[in-house]
Short mmCIF file of C-alpha atoms in Angstrom, two decimals:
data_model
loop_
_atom_site.label_atom_id
_atom_site.label_comp_id
_atom_site.label_asym_id
_atom_site.label_seq_id
_atom_site.Cartn_x
_atom_site.Cartn_y
_atom_site.Cartn_z
CA MET G 17 92.21 103.70 105.87
CA VAL G 18 92.73 102.99 102.11
CA GLU G 19 89.04 103.30 101.69
CA ASN G 20 89.11 106.93 103.01
CA TYR G 21 92.04 107.83 100.69
CA ALA G 22 90.60 106.16 97.64
CA PRO G 23 88.46 109.01 96.38
CA SER G 24 91.70 111.13 96.02
CA LEU G 25 93.70 108.38 94.33
CA SER G 26 93.51 106.75 90.92
CA ASN G 27 91.32 103.44 91.02
CA LYS G 28 93.92 101.78 89.20
CA ARG G 29 96.58 102.26 91.80
CA ILE G 30 94.88 100.85 94.63
CA LYS G 31 95.39 97.22 95.45
CA GLU G 32 94.05 96.05 98.87
CA GLY G 33 96.21 93.56 100.73
CA GLY G 34 98.59 91.05 99.25
CA MET G 35 100.75 93.69 97.13
CA LEU G 36 104.06 92.83 98.54
CA GLN G 37 103.15 89.06 98.86
CA PRO G 38 101.65 86.78 96.32
CA LYS G 39 98.24 85.13 97.04
CA GLY G 40 98.47 81.88 99.01
CA ALA G 41 101.96 82.90 100.28
CA SER G 42 102.27 82.35 104.23
CA CYS G 43 103.10 85.38 106.40
CA GLY G 44 106.49 84.93 107.80
CA LYS G 45 109.43 86.97 109.45
CA LEU G 46 111.11 89.48 107.04
CA ALA G 47 114.89 88.31 106.53
CA MET G 48 116.04 91.08 104.34
CA ILE G 49 115.35 94.53 102.78
CA GLU G 50 117.31 95.88 99.97
CA SER G 51 116.55 98.58 97.16
CA ASN G 52 116.22 97.66 93.78
CA PRO G 53 117.06 100.29 91.07
CA ASP G 54 114.61 98.89 88.54
CA GLY G 55 111.89 99.03 91.05
CA LYS G 56 110.80 95.38 90.75
CA LEU G 57 109.83 93.44 93.61
CA TYR G 58 110.98 89.99 94.80
CA TRP G 59 108.31 88.12 92.87
CA ASN G 60 109.15 90.23 89.79
CA LEU G 61 106.21 92.46 90.24
CA LYS G 62 106.71 96.18 89.38
CA MET G 63 105.22 98.70 91.67
CA SER G 64 104.19 102.29 91.06
CA LEU G 65 102.51 104.26 93.76
CA ASN G 66 101.57 107.70 94.91
CA PHE G 67 100.37 106.46 98.44
CA LEU G 68 101.96 103.74 100.51
CA GLN G 69 100.44 102.49 103.80
CA SER G 70 102.45 100.35 106.05
CA CYS G 71 102.42 99.03 109.62
CA ASP G 72 105.60 98.12 111.60
CA VAL G 73 106.64 97.34 115.09
CA ILE G 74 109.66 98.25 117.03
CA ARG G 75 112.97 96.49 116.84
CA SER G 76 111.87 95.36 113.16
CA PRO G 77 114.06 95.26 109.92
CA ILE G 78 112.06 97.79 108.35
CA ALA G 79 112.55 100.34 111.14
CA LYS G 80 116.26 99.65 111.19
CA TRP G 81 116.39 100.10 107.20
CA MET G 82 114.41 103.61 107.55
CA GLY G 83 117.05 104.47 109.96
CA PHE G 84 114.78 104.86 113.19
CA PRO G 85 116.74 104.76 116.31
CA GLU G 86 116.34 101.97 118.69
CA ALA G 87 112.97 102.40 120.89
CA ASN G 88 113.17 103.78 124.49
CA TYR G 89 110.72 103.08 127.15
CA VAL G 90 108.94 106.41 128.07
CA GLY G 91 106.64 105.26 130.93
CA TYR G 92 103.51 104.25 129.02
CA CYS G 93 102.04 101.24 127.08
CA ASP G 94 99.33 100.88 124.57
CA PHE G 95 97.34 98.25 122.87
CA ARG G 96 95.66 98.87 119.49
CA GLY G 97 93.86 97.00 116.76
CA LEU G 98 91.15 97.17 114.05
CA ALA G 99 87.66 96.02 114.84
CA SER G 100 85.47 94.63 111.93
CA TYR G 101 81.62 94.90 111.98
CA SER G 102 80.42 92.71 109.04
CA GLU G 103 76.93 94.32 109.74
CA GLY G 104 78.43 97.81 109.62
CA GLN G 105 79.44 99.96 112.54
CA SER G 106 77.34 102.86 113.95
CA TYR G 107 79.96 105.26 115.28
CA ARG G 108 80.13 108.77 113.85
CA PRO G 109 83.10 109.73 111.72
CA ARG G 110 85.21 111.54 114.25
CA VAL G 111 87.85 110.61 116.70
CA ASN G 112 86.00 109.31 120.04
CA TYR G 113 87.72 109.68 123.59
CA ILE G 114 87.28 107.75 126.63
CA TYR G 115 89.10 108.61 129.82
CA GLY G 116 89.26 105.55 132.16
CA GLY G 117 90.45 107.53 135.26
CA ARG G 118 94.20 108.56 136.30
CA TRP G 119 96.59 107.82 133.37
CA VAL G 120 94.37 105.71 131.16
CA CYS G 121 92.97 106.76 127.79
CA ALA G 122 91.30 105.09 124.96
CA ARG G 123 90.25 106.30 121.51
CA TYR G 124 88.12 104.73 118.50
CA ILE G 125 88.17 106.07 115.19
CA PRO G 126 85.97 104.93 112.34
CA VAL G 127 87.95 104.23 109.15
CA SER G 128 85.38 102.76 106.98
CA PRO G 129 81.62 101.81 107.11
CA THR G 130 82.63 98.24 108.60
CA THR G 131 86.04 98.98 110.49
CA VAL G 132 87.08 100.85 113.41
CA TYR G 133 90.51 101.47 114.64
CA TRP G 134 90.99 101.45 118.46
CA PHE G 135 93.72 101.92 121.09
CA ILE G 136 94.13 101.97 124.92
CA CYS G 137 97.23 103.98 126.30
CA PHE G 138 98.18 103.72 130.12
CA ASN G 139 100.99 104.45 132.34
CA SER G 140 103.17 101.45 133.47
CA SER G 141 106.21 101.20 135.74
CA SER G 142 107.74 98.57 133.33
CA SER G 143 107.80 98.14 129.65
CA GLY G 144 107.17 94.47 129.76
CA PRO G 145 108.89 91.66 128.08
CA LYS G 146 110.85 92.25 124.86
#
């Protein structure tokens, strides 16, 4: 996604991956979020940006910190992800729909020459395990 927005942003302001985590640090569970008036991050990095892309899951510290309500089950489930094609993907740059019968829908969206975002959504009587 960053690649799609890059032309409209200053090149000096784009840094892919690792912005909030130093190189070599292992990913782990987020323990705390707090505001810092001087704008410095935990590792004493200063961040200035016009665009922030973030991914999050339900029942997370980030969702709570942003004031989102607790998630409620609404009758459907989904799976989603990014597919990487090192040799390049051949899909046209548009939202592509696939309907797999009653109450099943899938979509895939090319987000760069080598990456495709996809998801499958379906009705389910249960939200599954928490």
